Coordinates of C-alpha atoms in Angstrom, one line a residue:
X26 CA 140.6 94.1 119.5
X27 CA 140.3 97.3 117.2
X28 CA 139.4 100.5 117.6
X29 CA 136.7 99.5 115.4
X30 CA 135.5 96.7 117.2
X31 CA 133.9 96.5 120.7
X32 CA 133.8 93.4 122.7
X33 CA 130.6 91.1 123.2
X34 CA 130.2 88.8 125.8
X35 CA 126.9 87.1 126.0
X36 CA 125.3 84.0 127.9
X37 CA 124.1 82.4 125.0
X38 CA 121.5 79.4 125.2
X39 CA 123.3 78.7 128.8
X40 CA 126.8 78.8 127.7
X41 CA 129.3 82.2 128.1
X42 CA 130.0 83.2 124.9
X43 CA 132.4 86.2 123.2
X44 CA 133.7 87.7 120.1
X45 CA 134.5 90.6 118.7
X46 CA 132.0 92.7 116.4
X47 CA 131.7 96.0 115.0
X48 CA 129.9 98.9 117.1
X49 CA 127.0 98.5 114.1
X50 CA 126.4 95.5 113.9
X51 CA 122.6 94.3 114.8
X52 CA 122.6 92.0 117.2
X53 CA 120.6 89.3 114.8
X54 CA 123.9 89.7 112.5
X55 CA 126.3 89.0 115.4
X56 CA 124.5 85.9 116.5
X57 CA 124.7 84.1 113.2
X58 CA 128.0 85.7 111.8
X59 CA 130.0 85.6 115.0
X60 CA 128.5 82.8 116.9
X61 CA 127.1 80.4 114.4
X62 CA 123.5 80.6 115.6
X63 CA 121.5 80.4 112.5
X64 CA 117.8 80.0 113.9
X65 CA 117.7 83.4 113.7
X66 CA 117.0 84.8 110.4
X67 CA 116.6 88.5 109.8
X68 CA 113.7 88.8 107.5
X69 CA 112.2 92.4 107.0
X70 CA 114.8 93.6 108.8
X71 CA 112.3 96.4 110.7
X72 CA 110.8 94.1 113.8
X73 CA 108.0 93.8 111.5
X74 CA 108.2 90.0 110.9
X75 CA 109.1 88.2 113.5
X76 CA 112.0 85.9 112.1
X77 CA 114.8 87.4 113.8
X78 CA 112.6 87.1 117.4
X79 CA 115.3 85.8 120.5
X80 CA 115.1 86.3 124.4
X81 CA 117.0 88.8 126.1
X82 CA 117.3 88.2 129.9
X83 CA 114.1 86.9 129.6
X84 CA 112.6 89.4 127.4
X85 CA 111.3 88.9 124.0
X86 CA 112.6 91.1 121.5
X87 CA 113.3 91.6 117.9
X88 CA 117.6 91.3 117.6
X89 CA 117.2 93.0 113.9
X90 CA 116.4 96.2 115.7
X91 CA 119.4 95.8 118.7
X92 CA 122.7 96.2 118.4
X93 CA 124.6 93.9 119.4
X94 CA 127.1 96.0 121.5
X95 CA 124.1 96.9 123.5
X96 CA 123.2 93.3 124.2
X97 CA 127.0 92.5 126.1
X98 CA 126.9 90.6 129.6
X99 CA 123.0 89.6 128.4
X100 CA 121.4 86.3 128.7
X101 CA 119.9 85.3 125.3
X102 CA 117.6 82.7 124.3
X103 CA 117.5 81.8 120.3
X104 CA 115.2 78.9 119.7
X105 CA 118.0 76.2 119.4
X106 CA 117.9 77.0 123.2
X107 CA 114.5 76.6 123.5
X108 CA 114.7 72.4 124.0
X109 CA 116.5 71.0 126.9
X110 CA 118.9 67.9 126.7
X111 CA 117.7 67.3 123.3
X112 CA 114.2 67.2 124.0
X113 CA 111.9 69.6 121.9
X114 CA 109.9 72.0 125.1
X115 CA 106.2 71.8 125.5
X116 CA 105.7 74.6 123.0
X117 CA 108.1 72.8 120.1
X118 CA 106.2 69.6 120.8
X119 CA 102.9 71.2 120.5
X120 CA 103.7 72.8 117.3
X121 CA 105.4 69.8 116.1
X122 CA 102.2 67.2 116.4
X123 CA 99.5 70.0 115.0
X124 CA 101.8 71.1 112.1
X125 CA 102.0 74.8 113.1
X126 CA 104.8 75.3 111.1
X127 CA 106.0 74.5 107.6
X128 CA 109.2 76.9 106.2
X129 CA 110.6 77.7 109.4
X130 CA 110.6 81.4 108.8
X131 CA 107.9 82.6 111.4
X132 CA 109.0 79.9 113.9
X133 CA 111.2 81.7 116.1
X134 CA 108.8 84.4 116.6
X135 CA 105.7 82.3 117.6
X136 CA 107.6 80.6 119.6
X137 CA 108.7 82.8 121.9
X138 CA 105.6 84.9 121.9
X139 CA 103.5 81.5 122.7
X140 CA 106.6 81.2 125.8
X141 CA 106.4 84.7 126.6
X142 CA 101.9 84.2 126.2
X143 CA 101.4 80.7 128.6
X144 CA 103.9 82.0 131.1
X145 CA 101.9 85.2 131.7
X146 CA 97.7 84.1 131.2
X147 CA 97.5 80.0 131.4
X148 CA 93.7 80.9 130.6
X149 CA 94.5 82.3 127.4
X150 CA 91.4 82.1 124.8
X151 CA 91.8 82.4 121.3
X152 CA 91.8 85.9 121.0
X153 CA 94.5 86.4 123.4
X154 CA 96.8 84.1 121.7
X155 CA 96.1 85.9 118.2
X156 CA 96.8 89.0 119.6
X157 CA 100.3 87.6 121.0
X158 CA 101.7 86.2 117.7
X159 CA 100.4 89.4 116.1
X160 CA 104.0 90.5 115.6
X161 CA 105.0 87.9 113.6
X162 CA 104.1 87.1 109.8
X163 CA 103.4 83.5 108.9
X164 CA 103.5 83.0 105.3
X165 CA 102.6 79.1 105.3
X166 CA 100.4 78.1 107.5
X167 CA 97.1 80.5 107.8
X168 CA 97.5 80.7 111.8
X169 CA 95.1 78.2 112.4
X170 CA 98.0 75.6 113.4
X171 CA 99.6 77.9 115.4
X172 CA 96.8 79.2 117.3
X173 CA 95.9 75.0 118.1
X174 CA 99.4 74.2 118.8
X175 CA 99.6 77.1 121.6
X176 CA 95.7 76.6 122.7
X177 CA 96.6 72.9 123.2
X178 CA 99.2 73.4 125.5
X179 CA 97.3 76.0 127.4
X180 CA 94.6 73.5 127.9
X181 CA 97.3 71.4 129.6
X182 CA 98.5 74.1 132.0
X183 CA 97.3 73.0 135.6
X184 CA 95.3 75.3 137.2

């Protein structure tokens, strides 16, 4: 390791991950430059779309606006961490069968903000799922998928 280079070691999707990245680097960069995770995309590169959207010890956030150095001994989620023994989660399914998605850009983001969403109101309304995806831009799909794909798996939250 350089002087120019600071050392990151990450949980990453369950498994203990490291390499060695420059004190600048966003975090989005490091995941898909030095760990091969390429479900993260860094669109607008400001938090504004939503593309670049990962867990962080169970936090969403936007990795185009964190360094990576800041992110070392963290737990990160990316969406290919989001299905379990090759099974797609409730959410994936759910946006799979009602077509939510089409490029792929947005998905990361709605994704996690459906998660993050279900896990804190199971009697979400339609309103309170459009306000959670709010920080994500959708260039395909209009947001009516979307907001079917998370209502539907709301509606099959027990209560």
């Amino acid at each position: 390791m350089t002087a120019q280079q600071a050392k990151l070691t990450i949980i990453l999707n369950g498994a203990h991950r490291s390499a060695e990245v420059d004190p600048r680097m966003l975090l989005a960069e490091a995941l898909r430059e030095s760990f091969g995770v390429t479900g993260v995309k860094t669109g607008c590169a400001t938090g504004d779309c939503g593309a670049c959207t990962i867990a962080v010890d169970g936090s969403i956030v936007k990795s185009c606006l964190l360094l990576a150095a800041g992110a070392d001994g963290a737990d990160i989620t990316t969406i290919e961490g989001l299905a379990q023994a090759g099974e797609l989660s409730e959410i994936q399914q759910a946006f799979w069968s009602e077509y939510a998605f089409q490029c792929g850009f947005c998905l990361s983001g709605m994704l996690f903000a459906a998660r993050d969403l279900i896990s804190r109101n199971v009697a979400a309304g339609d309103e309170d799922i459009r306000k959670a995806i709010s920080g994500n831009l959708c260039r395909c799909t209009g947001y009516e998928n979307i907001v079917s794909a998370i209502r539907k798996v709301i509606e099959a939250q027990p209560s």
